[in-house]
mmCIF file of C-alpha atoms and ligand atoms in Angstrom:
data_model
loop_
_atom_site.group_PDB
_atom_site.id
_atom_site.type_symbol
_atom_site.label_atom_id
_atom_site.label_comp_id
_atom_site.label_asym_id
_atom_site.label_seq_id
_atom_site.Cartn_x
_atom_site.Cartn_y
_atom_site.Cartn_z
ATOM 1 C CA MET A 15 17.843 11.629 -19.536
ATOM 2 C CA ILE A 16 16.137 14.045 -16.916
ATOM 3 C CA ASP A 17 17.538 14.185 -13.640
ATOM 4 C CA LEU A 18 15.048 12.408 -11.317
ATOM 5 C CA LEU A 19 12.166 10.010 -12.085
ATOM 6 C CA ILE A 20 10.065 9.507 -9.076
ATOM 7 C CA ILE A 21 7.900 6.232 -9.279
ATOM 8 C CA GLY A 22 4.672 6.707 -7.048
ATOM 9 C CA SER A 23 2.321 9.496 -6.581
ATOM 10 C CA GLY A 24 1.308 8.670 -3.206
ATOM 11 C CA PRO A 25 2.537 10.839 -0.044
ATOM 12 C CA ALA A 26 5.798 10.174 -0.275
ATOM 13 C CA GLY A 27 6.361 10.605 -3.881
ATOM 14 C CA LEU A 28 4.359 13.591 -3.808
ATOM 15 C CA SER A 29 6.355 15.135 -1.243
ATOM 16 C CA ALA A 30 9.725 14.363 -3.496
ATOM 17 C CA ALA A 31 8.150 16.066 -6.653
ATOM 18 C CA VAL A 32 7.498 19.520 -4.203
ATOM 19 C CA TYR A 33 10.793 19.562 -3.250
ATOM 20 C CA ALA A 34 12.547 18.339 -6.192
ATOM 21 C CA LYS A 35 10.705 20.808 -8.598
ATOM 22 C CA ARG A 36 11.634 23.539 -6.347
ATOM 23 C CA SER A 37 14.753 22.609 -6.115
ATOM 24 C CA ASN A 38 14.975 23.324 -10.267
ATOM 25 C CA LEU A 39 14.965 19.742 -11.041
ATOM 26 C CA ASP A 40 14.386 18.338 -14.676
ATOM 27 C CA VAL A 41 11.802 15.613 -12.575
ATOM 28 C CA MET A 42 9.030 13.364 -13.728
ATOM 29 C CA VAL A 43 6.647 11.594 -11.346
ATOM 30 C CA ALA A 44 5.187 7.804 -12.823
ATOM 31 C CA GLU A 45 2.249 6.863 -11.181
ATOM 32 C CA LYS A 46 0.403 3.364 -11.823
ATOM 33 C CA GLU A 47 -3.047 5.219 -11.311
ATOM 34 C CA PHE A 48 -4.465 8.254 -13.594
ATOM 35 C CA LEU A 49 -4.638 11.045 -10.963
ATOM 36 C CA GLY A 50 -3.040 8.494 -8.161
ATOM 37 C CA THR A 51 -2.680 10.408 -4.344
ATOM 38 C CA GLY A 52 -1.418 6.411 -3.125
ATOM 39 C CA GLN A 53 -3.299 4.310 -0.056
ATOM 40 C CA ILE A 54 -4.190 7.475 1.847
ATOM 41 C CA ALA A 55 -7.044 7.595 -0.435
ATOM 42 C CA GLY A 56 -8.756 4.960 1.093
ATOM 43 C CA SER A 57 -8.566 6.635 4.938
ATOM 44 C CA ILE A 58 -11.887 7.283 6.431
ATOM 45 C CA ARG A 59 -10.398 10.259 8.619
ATOM 46 C CA VAL A 60 -6.967 11.004 9.223
ATOM 47 C CA ASP A 61 -6.450 12.794 12.562
ATOM 48 C CA ASN A 62 -2.848 12.086 12.754
ATOM 49 C CA TYR A 63 -1.537 14.263 10.493
ATOM 50 C CA LEU A 64 -0.621 17.498 11.814
ATOM 51 C CA GLY A 65 -3.046 20.358 10.205
ATOM 52 C CA SER A 66 -5.606 17.671 8.948
ATOM 53 C CA PHE A 67 -7.776 17.317 11.654
ATOM 54 C CA GLY A 68 -11.443 16.534 10.418
ATOM 55 C CA MET A 69 -10.452 15.506 6.811
ATOM 56 C CA SER A 70 -10.758 12.202 4.921
ATOM 57 C CA GLY A 71 -7.393 11.076 3.033
ATOM 58 C CA TYR A 72 -8.826 11.390 0.217
ATOM 59 C CA GLU A 73 -9.150 15.225 0.635
ATOM 60 C CA LEU A 74 -5.574 14.975 2.090
ATOM 61 C CA GLY A 75 -4.213 13.238 -0.688
ATOM 62 C CA GLU A 76 -6.475 15.812 -3.257
ATOM 63 C CA SER A 77 -4.363 18.363 -1.478
ATOM 64 C CA PHE A 78 -1.104 17.360 -1.983
ATOM 65 C CA ARG A 79 -1.935 16.603 -5.317
ATOM 66 C CA HIS A 80 -2.924 20.239 -6.040
ATOM 67 C CA HIS A 81 0.104 21.093 -4.160
ATOM 68 C CA ALA A 82 2.459 19.562 -7.089
ATOM 69 C CA GLU A 83 0.090 20.637 -9.973
ATOM 70 C CA GLU A 84 0.149 24.120 -8.741
ATOM 71 C CA LEU A 85 4.179 23.743 -9.151
ATOM 72 C CA ARG A 86 3.588 22.199 -12.369
ATOM 73 C CA VAL A 87 5.266 18.818 -11.403
ATOM 74 C CA PRO A 88 4.575 16.534 -15.173
ATOM 75 C CA PHE A 89 2.817 13.101 -14.561
ATOM 76 C CA TYR A 90 3.235 9.856 -16.444
ATOM 77 C CA THR A 91 0.214 7.152 -15.875
ATOM 78 C CA GLY A 92 2.188 4.258 -16.652
ATOM 79 C CA GLU A 93 3.158 0.755 -14.082
ATOM 80 C CA ALA A 94 6.647 0.565 -14.011
ATOM 81 C CA VAL A 95 8.014 -3.094 -14.917
ATOM 82 C CA SER A 96 11.508 -3.048 -14.921
ATOM 83 C CA ILE A 97 14.505 -0.753 -14.016
ATOM 84 C CA ARG A 98 18.071 -1.219 -15.359
ATOM 85 C CA ARG A 99 21.165 0.509 -15.213
ATOM 86 C CA SER A 100 21.931 2.573 -18.061
ATOM 87 C CA PRO A 101 25.241 4.652 -19.152
ATOM 88 C CA GLY A 102 24.514 7.414 -16.673
ATOM 89 C CA GLY A 103 21.776 6.622 -14.868
ATOM 90 C CA TRP A 104 18.588 4.046 -15.047
ATOM 91 C CA LYS A 105 16.048 2.834 -17.898
ATOM 92 C CA THR A 106 12.464 2.455 -16.277
ATOM 93 C CA GLU A 107 10.451 0.402 -18.614
ATOM 94 C CA PHE A 108 6.654 1.109 -18.361
ATOM 95 C CA TYR A 109 3.413 -1.793 -19.096
ATOM 96 C CA GLY A 110 3.080 -0.748 -22.601
ATOM 97 C CA GLY A 111 6.603 -0.840 -23.542
ATOM 98 C CA GLU A 112 7.505 3.362 -23.209
ATOM 99 C CA ILE A 113 11.017 3.722 -21.537
ATOM 100 C CA LEU A 114 12.075 6.910 -19.574
ATOM 101 C CA GLU A 115 15.657 7.518 -18.869
ATOM 102 C CA ALA A 116 16.271 9.379 -15.526
ATOM 103 C CA ARG A 117 19.931 10.467 -13.887
ATOM 104 C CA THR A 118 18.506 9.177 -10.490
ATOM 105 C CA ILE A 119 15.569 7.139 -9.353
ATOM 106 C CA ILE A 120 13.364 7.746 -6.284
ATOM 107 C CA PHE A 121 11.050 4.494 -5.769
ATOM 108 C CA ALA A 122 7.972 5.449 -3.462
ATOM 109 C CA GLY A 123 5.919 2.293 -4.701
ATOM 110 C CA GLY A 124 4.659 1.853 -1.369
ATOM 111 C CA THR A 125 2.903 -0.856 -0.244
ATOM 112 C CA VAL A 126 0.051 -3.834 -1.439
ATOM 113 C CA PRO A 127 -2.769 -5.020 0.137
ATOM 114 C CA ARG A 128 -1.934 -8.653 1.182
ATOM 115 C CA SER A 129 -3.904 -11.438 0.266
ATOM 116 C CA LEU A 130 -6.482 -14.011 1.326
ATOM 117 C CA ASN A 131 -5.428 -16.915 -0.901
ATOM 118 C CA VAL A 132 -8.623 -18.266 -1.238
ATOM 119 C CA PRO A 133 -10.448 -19.641 -3.757
ATOM 120 C CA GLY A 134 -13.037 -16.855 -5.386
ATOM 121 C CA GLU A 135 -10.812 -14.097 -4.358
ATOM 122 C CA GLN A 136 -8.876 -13.241 -7.793
ATOM 123 C CA GLU A 137 -11.995 -14.130 -9.834
ATOM 124 C CA LEU A 138 -14.423 -11.898 -8.222
ATOM 125 C CA ALA A 139 -11.851 -9.027 -7.262
ATOM 126 C CA GLY A 140 -13.624 -5.752 -8.281
ATOM 127 C CA ARG A 141 -17.034 -7.570 -8.272
ATOM 128 C CA GLY A 142 -17.652 -8.188 -4.228
ATOM 129 C CA VAL A 143 -14.266 -8.167 -3.135
ATOM 130 C CA SER A 144 -12.318 -5.006 -2.237
ATOM 131 C CA SER A 145 -9.638 -3.502 -0.353
ATOM 132 C CA CYS A 146 -10.999 -0.208 0.309
ATOM 133 C CA VAL A 147 -14.260 0.805 1.842
ATOM 134 C CA VAL A 148 -14.045 4.449 1.306
ATOM 135 C CA CYS A 149 -13.648 3.558 -2.565
ATOM 136 C CA ASP A 150 -16.381 0.928 -2.598
ATOM 137 C CA GLY A 151 -18.319 0.692 0.665
ATOM 138 C CA PRO A 152 -21.007 3.433 -1.011
ATOM 139 C CA LEU A 153 -21.855 0.295 -3.814
ATOM 140 C CA TYR A 154 -23.468 -1.895 -0.644
ATOM 141 C CA ARG A 155 -25.967 0.722 0.707
ATOM 142 C CA ASP A 156 -28.450 -1.645 2.205
ATOM 143 C CA LYS A 157 -26.763 -4.536 1.792
ATOM 144 C CA THR A 158 -24.554 -7.038 3.501
ATOM 145 C CA THR A 159 -21.355 -6.779 3.775
ATOM 146 C CA ALA A 160 -18.147 -9.003 5.508
ATOM 147 C CA VAL A 161 -14.698 -7.441 7.043
ATOM 148 C CA VAL A 162 -12.082 -9.614 7.061
ATOM 149 C CA GLY A 163 -8.654 -8.236 9.799
ATOM 150 C CA GLY A 164 -8.400 -7.605 13.112
ATOM 151 C CA GLY A 165 -6.465 -3.990 13.361
ATOM 152 C CA ASP A 166 -7.443 -0.577 13.322
ATOM 153 C CA THR A 167 -8.448 -0.584 9.648
ATOM 154 C CA ALA A 168 -10.720 -3.736 10.073
ATOM 155 C CA LEU A 169 -12.501 -2.000 12.912
ATOM 156 C CA ASP A 170 -12.842 1.355 10.933
ATOM 157 C CA SER A 171 -13.797 -0.205 7.696
ATOM 158 C CA ALA A 172 -16.811 -2.464 9.713
ATOM 159 C CA LEU A 173 -18.165 0.808 11.639
ATOM 160 C CA TYR A 174 -18.158 2.925 8.244
ATOM 161 C CA LEU A 175 -19.949 0.345 6.486
ATOM 162 C CA ALA A 176 -22.406 -0.144 9.822
ATOM 163 C CA ASP A 177 -23.764 3.223 8.927
ATOM 164 C CA MET A 178 -24.798 2.241 5.349
ATOM 165 C CA CYS A 179 -25.332 -1.216 5.423
ATOM 166 C CA LYS A 180 -27.830 -3.564 6.388
ATOM 167 C CA LYS A 181 -25.756 -6.020 7.849
ATOM 168 C CA VAL A 182 -21.860 -6.035 8.677
ATOM 169 C CA TYR A 183 -19.870 -9.226 9.706
ATOM 170 C CA LEU A 184 -16.448 -8.612 11.078
ATOM 171 C CA ILE A 185 -14.487 -11.899 10.765
ATOM 172 C CA HIS A 186 -11.135 -12.103 12.486
ATOM 173 C CA TRP A 187 -9.206 -15.629 12.838
ATOM 174 C CA ARG A 188 -7.922 -14.718 16.430
ATOM 175 C CA LYS A 189 -9.943 -14.481 19.691
ATOM 176 C CA ASP A 190 -8.555 -10.866 20.247
ATOM 177 C CA PHE A 191 -8.390 -7.977 18.403
ATOM 178 C CA ARG A 192 -5.241 -5.635 17.637
ATOM 179 C CA GLY A 193 -7.343 -2.563 16.607
ATOM 180 C CA ASN A 194 -8.606 0.231 19.215
ATOM 181 C CA HIS A 195 -10.815 -0.839 21.705
ATOM 182 C CA VAL A 196 -13.120 1.878 21.805
ATOM 183 C CA THR A 197 -13.998 1.239 18.178
ATOM 184 C CA LEU A 198 -14.414 -2.529 19.128
ATOM 185 C CA GLU A 199 -17.034 -1.128 21.962
ATOM 186 C CA LYS A 200 -18.573 1.389 18.937
ATOM 187 C CA LEU A 201 -19.373 -1.999 17.134
ATOM 188 C CA ARG A 202 -19.935 -4.309 19.687
ATOM 189 C CA GLU A 203 -23.149 -1.644 20.469
ATOM 190 C CA ARG A 204 -24.406 -1.504 16.924
ATOM 191 C CA ASP A 205 -27.449 -3.914 15.986
ATOM 192 C CA ASN A 206 -26.790 -4.911 12.505
ATOM 193 C CA VAL A 207 -22.900 -5.946 13.510
ATOM 194 C CA GLU A 208 -21.945 -9.640 14.158
ATOM 195 C CA ILE A 209 -18.488 -10.048 15.167
ATOM 196 C CA ILE A 210 -16.746 -13.822 14.527
ATOM 197 C CA ARG A 211 -13.843 -14.726 16.226
ATOM 198 C CA ASN A 212 -11.598 -17.534 15.705
ATOM 199 C CA ALA A 213 -12.803 -17.959 11.980
ATOM 200 C CA ALA A 214 -11.300 -17.315 8.886
ATOM 201 C CA VAL A 215 -12.457 -17.013 5.163
ATOM 202 C CA LYS A 216 -12.051 -20.629 3.432
ATOM 203 C CA THR A 217 -14.021 -19.349 -0.053
ATOM 204 C CA ILE A 218 -15.479 -16.808 -1.462
ATOM 205 C CA ASN A 219 -18.502 -17.964 -3.469
ATOM 206 C CA GLY A 220 -20.585 -16.713 -6.515
ATOM 207 C CA THR A 221 -20.334 -16.710 -10.444
ATOM 208 C CA ASP A 222 -20.201 -12.985 -11.567
ATOM 209 C CA ILE A 223 -20.554 -11.399 -8.429
ATOM 210 C CA VAL A 224 -19.677 -12.439 -4.989
ATOM 211 C CA SER A 225 -23.074 -14.259 -3.232
ATOM 212 C CA SER A 226 -21.560 -15.952 -0.003
ATOM 213 C CA ILE A 227 -18.367 -16.582 2.226
ATOM 214 C CA THR A 228 -17.724 -20.156 3.544
ATOM 215 C CA LEU A 229 -15.853 -19.992 6.761
ATOM 216 C CA THR A 230 -13.149 -22.676 8.351
ATOM 217 C CA ASN A 231 -15.994 -23.088 11.128
ATOM 218 C CA GLY A 232 -18.498 -24.294 8.577
ATOM 219 C CA ARG A 233 -20.424 -21.496 8.363
ATOM 220 C CA LEU A 234 -22.049 -19.947 5.213
ATOM 221 C CA LEU A 235 -22.727 -16.474 5.347
ATOM 222 C CA LYS A 236 -24.969 -14.742 2.452
ATOM 223 C CA VAL A 237 -22.604 -11.181 1.604
ATOM 224 C CA ASP A 238 -22.584 -8.865 -1.133
ATOM 225 C CA GLY A 239 -19.330 -7.808 -1.031
ATOM 226 C CA LEU A 240 -16.151 -8.610 1.477
ATOM 227 C CA PHE A 241 -13.699 -6.440 2.312
ATOM 228 C CA LYS A 242 -10.182 -7.486 2.617
ATOM 229 C CA ALA A 243 -8.274 -5.475 5.759
ATOM 230 C CA ILE A 244 -5.580 -7.643 6.673
ATOM 231 C CA GLY A 245 -2.610 -5.711 6.118
ATOM 232 C CA SER A 246 -0.199 -5.069 3.270
ATOM 233 C CA ASP A 247 3.156 -6.258 1.921
ATOM 234 C CA PRO A 248 6.124 -4.177 -0.005
ATOM 235 C CA GLY A 249 5.532 -3.724 -3.412
ATOM 236 C CA THR A 250 9.723 -4.549 -4.544
ATOM 237 C CA ALA A 251 9.442 -7.389 -6.867
ATOM 238 C CA LEU A 252 10.528 -5.085 -9.496
ATOM 239 C CA VAL A 253 13.490 -4.038 -7.865
ATOM 240 C CA LYS A 254 14.513 -6.964 -5.860
ATOM 241 C CA ASP A 255 17.641 -7.796 -8.121
ATOM 242 C CA ILE A 256 18.863 -4.159 -7.978
ATOM 243 C CA VAL A 257 19.036 -3.285 -3.852
ATOM 244 C CA ARG A 258 18.970 -5.184 -0.997
ATOM 245 C CA LEU A 259 15.647 -5.759 0.928
ATOM 246 C CA ASP A 260 15.177 -7.051 4.534
ATOM 247 C CA ALA A 261 13.679 -10.751 5.111
ATOM 248 C CA TYR A 262 10.349 -8.969 4.552
ATOM 249 C CA GLY A 263 11.016 -7.449 1.349
ATOM 250 C CA TYR A 264 10.893 -3.572 2.291
ATOM 251 C CA ILE A 265 14.000 -1.922 0.862
ATOM 252 C CA LEU A 266 17.247 -1.352 3.282
ATOM 253 C CA ALA A 267 17.598 2.633 3.777
ATOM 254 C CA GLY A 268 17.533 4.910 6.633
ATOM 255 C CA GLU A 269 16.393 8.609 7.231
ATOM 256 C CA ASP A 270 18.913 9.828 4.050
ATOM 257 C CA CYS A 271 17.137 7.134 1.690
ATOM 258 C CA SER A 272 19.822 6.167 -0.197
ATOM 259 C CA THR A 273 19.606 2.410 -1.305
ATOM 260 C CA THR A 274 22.588 -0.121 -1.712
ATOM 261 C CA ALA A 275 22.625 1.252 -5.217
ATOM 262 C CA ASP A 276 24.315 4.283 -6.455
ATOM 263 C CA GLY A 277 21.644 6.891 -7.740
ATOM 264 C CA PHE A 278 18.704 4.780 -6.441
ATOM 265 C CA PHE A 279 16.874 6.450 -3.590
ATOM 266 C CA VAL A 280 13.226 5.060 -1.460
ATOM 267 C CA ALA A 281 10.865 6.839 0.246
ATOM 268 C CA GLY A 282 7.895 6.052 2.087
ATOM 269 C CA ASP A 283 6.358 2.840 3.720
ATOM 270 C CA VAL A 284 8.382 0.753 0.847
ATOM 271 C CA ARG A 285 11.707 1.434 2.980
ATOM 272 C CA THR A 286 12.990 -0.288 6.217
ATOM 273 C CA LYS A 287 11.295 1.976 9.143
ATOM 274 C CA ARG A 288 9.501 1.856 12.617
ATOM 275 C CA LEU A 289 6.766 3.621 11.476
ATOM 276 C CA ARG A 290 4.417 3.967 8.555
ATOM 277 C CA GLN A 291 2.698 6.780 8.756
ATOM 278 C CA ILE A 292 1.893 9.409 6.044
ATOM 279 C CA SER A 293 3.942 12.133 8.084
ATOM 280 C CA THR A 294 7.253 9.006 7.580
ATOM 281 C CA ALA A 295 6.493 9.246 4.062
ATOM 282 C CA VAL A 296 6.405 12.922 3.524
ATOM 283 C CA ALA A 297 9.300 13.123 5.620
ATOM 284 C CA ASP A 298 10.909 10.581 3.190
ATOM 285 C CA GLY A 299 10.118 12.475 -0.051
ATOM 286 C CA ALA A 300 12.072 15.601 0.987
ATOM 287 C CA ASN A 301 14.961 13.714 2.232
ATOM 288 C CA ALA A 302 15.312 11.211 -0.610
ATOM 289 C CA VAL A 303 15.307 14.848 -3.309
ATOM 290 C CA PHE A 304 18.192 15.986 -0.804
ATOM 291 C CA SER A 305 19.995 12.995 -1.102
ATOM 292 C CA ALA A 306 19.505 12.632 -5.074
ATOM 293 C CA ILE A 307 20.541 16.233 -5.370
ATOM 294 C CA ALA A 308 23.734 15.942 -3.366
ATOM 295 C CA TYR A 309 24.354 12.350 -6.031
ATOM 296 C CA LEU A 310 24.113 14.831 -9.112
ATOM 297 C CA LYS A 311 26.162 16.950 -7.841
ATOM 298 C CA ALA A 312 29.100 14.626 -6.930
ATOM 299 C CA ASN A 313 28.595 13.218 -9.980
ATOM 300 C CA GLU A 314 28.119 16.088 -12.614
HETATM 301 C C1 FAD B 427 -6.948 2.603 4.885
HETATM 302 C C2 FAD B 427 -5.774 3.141 5.491
HETATM 303 C C3 FAD B 427 -5.529 3.903 6.229
HETATM 304 C C4 FAD B 427 -5.187 4.908 6.700
HETATM 305 N N1 FAD B 427 -4.788 5.787 7.783
HETATM 306 C C5 FAD B 427 -3.498 6.430 7.870
HETATM 307 C C6 FAD B 427 -3.729 7.417 8.962
HETATM 308 O O1 FAD B 427 -5.181 7.920 9.373
HETATM 309 N N2 FAD B 427 -2.402 8.070 9.250
HETATM 310 C C7 FAD B 427 -1.568 7.984 8.881
HETATM 311 O O2 FAD B 427 -0.511 8.740 8.891
HETATM 312 N N3 FAD B 427 -1.252 7.106 7.981
HETATM 313 C C8 FAD B 427 -2.263 6.299 7.443
HETATM 314 N N4 FAD B 427 -2.614 5.389 6.504
HETATM 315 C C9 FAD B 427 -1.025 4.988 6.022
HETATM 316 C C10 FAD B 427 -0.625 5.728 4.812
HETATM 317 O O3 FAD B 427 -1.915 5.813 4.306
HETATM 318 C C11 FAD B 427 0.674 5.186 4.741
HETATM 319 O O4 FAD B 427 1.701 5.580 5.274
HETATM 320 C C12 FAD B 427 1.046 6.214 2.949
HETATM 321 O O5 FAD B 427 0.227 6.709 2.255
HETATM 322 C C13 FAD B 427 2.191 5.676 2.565
HETATM 323 O O6 FAD B 427 2.869 6.877 1.489
HETATM 324 P P1 FAD B 427 3.601 6.188 0.108
HETATM 325 O O7 FAD B 427 3.680 7.040 -0.883
HETATM 326 O O8 FAD B 427 5.162 5.587 0.707
HETATM 327 O O9 FAD B 427 3.078 4.987 -0.370
HETATM 328 P P2 FAD B 427 1.638 4.597 -1.099
HETATM 329 O O10 FAD B 427 0.590 5.672 -0.312
HETATM 330 O O11 FAD B 427 1.428 3.266 -0.809
HETATM 331 O O12 FAD B 427 1.492 4.800 -2.515
HETATM 332 C C14 FAD B 427 2.588 4.444 -3.700
HETATM 333 C C15 FAD B 427 1.936 5.111 -4.639
HETATM 334 O O13 FAD B 427 3.195 4.051 -5.755
HETATM 335 C C16 FAD B 427 2.263 3.461 -6.581
HETATM 336 N N5 FAD B 427 3.275 2.488 -7.529
HETATM 337 C C17 FAD B 427 3.588 1.423 -6.987
HETATM 338 N N6 FAD B 427 4.020 0.498 -7.696
HETATM 339 C C18 FAD B 427 4.358 1.070 -8.865
HETATM 340 C C19 FAD B 427 5.110 1.260 -10.100
HETATM 341 N N7 FAD B 427 5.901 0.170 -10.275
HETATM 342 N N8 FAD B 427 4.554 1.966 -10.817
HETATM 343 C C20 FAD B 427 3.890 2.976 -10.851
HETATM 344 N N9 FAD B 427 3.215 3.575 -9.790
HETATM 345 C C21 FAD B 427 3.744 2.391 -8.633
HETATM 346 C C22 FAD B 427 1.221 3.062 -6.640
HETATM 347 O O14 FAD B 427 -0.067 2.581 -7.011
HETATM 348 C C23 FAD B 427 0.703 3.968 -5.311
HETATM 349 O O15 FAD B 427 -0.202 5.003 -5.551
HETATM 350 C C24 FAD B 427 -3.662 4.205 6.228
HETATM 351 C C25 FAD B 427 -3.383 3.415 5.120
HETATM 352 C C26 FAD B 427 -4.398 2.631 5.157
HETATM 353 C C27 FAD B 427 -4.572 1.347 4.003
#
């Protein structure tokens, strides 16, 4: 049985890994994606994390990971599918049946992109439907794309795509956008961007790949790709019977990252907090490890 299992390799999980390793804990990081760095990989440019001016989220995430790897943090690739108490700790089962036992857990599973819940979305996921312009945008050079959403991520994504696509539709179900008005102005100045308000996506059409979308206002838009930028929800289905959640599904925890379950800590976007950013995720990683160490000492 190891001292600490960290679930998730985003900024919170990688920060926890660095603190745990430097505290000489017998630690392991479990991650759904091989060589993951969390959702920051999808950020076009990160200018608000100290020291990262001008960097892309991909570059920053890689530097986080490199730091943990230099300290020889062990990684396990697999999705945790169940977590149960075991004598002296926790038993985590992974997709495929492998089991890891640890005296403590830091759950840093982050959030998952929200779904549009429309016909065609599931069927065409990865075949024209995406949530990450940085990852998939370059596949649509000189093609037509649509971005759905009204916040900063949607506006930034549309601007990013406007530099490479023949045409970009920005679709928002309300009249007003929540995102930065400077970005919105830049989008308005682009000849290849069409902003559509007061309309939502009704269906995503195509047999093998996306060919068009139908909007609630009746318009049919021929597109090659559709990018969802409508926010995200906490990925807490796995832990809902272990710890207390708030009404939105986030794990209840304060700055010390302790949850309602002994020896089970939480870090990053998946916990209750006001601001979900890299800086707060990284801080949580450090705090969670210090709480785990205090718990381990008290239960030696
Ligand atoms: C497009 C975009 C742009 C952004 N731009 C900025 C920005 O400019 N500045 C900023 O500060 N923040 C930005 N953010 C927010 C920032 O990315 C998050 O606050 C941060 O990534 C949270 O880190 P985290 O470690 O809590 O979670 P995540 O980064 O979500 O990482 C969680 C990890 O856990 C893994 N995981 C989940 N469940 C399991 C499981 N059951 N088993 C194994 N692994 C699991 C996931 O696969 C993922 O890799 C942006 C986010 C997005 C989507």
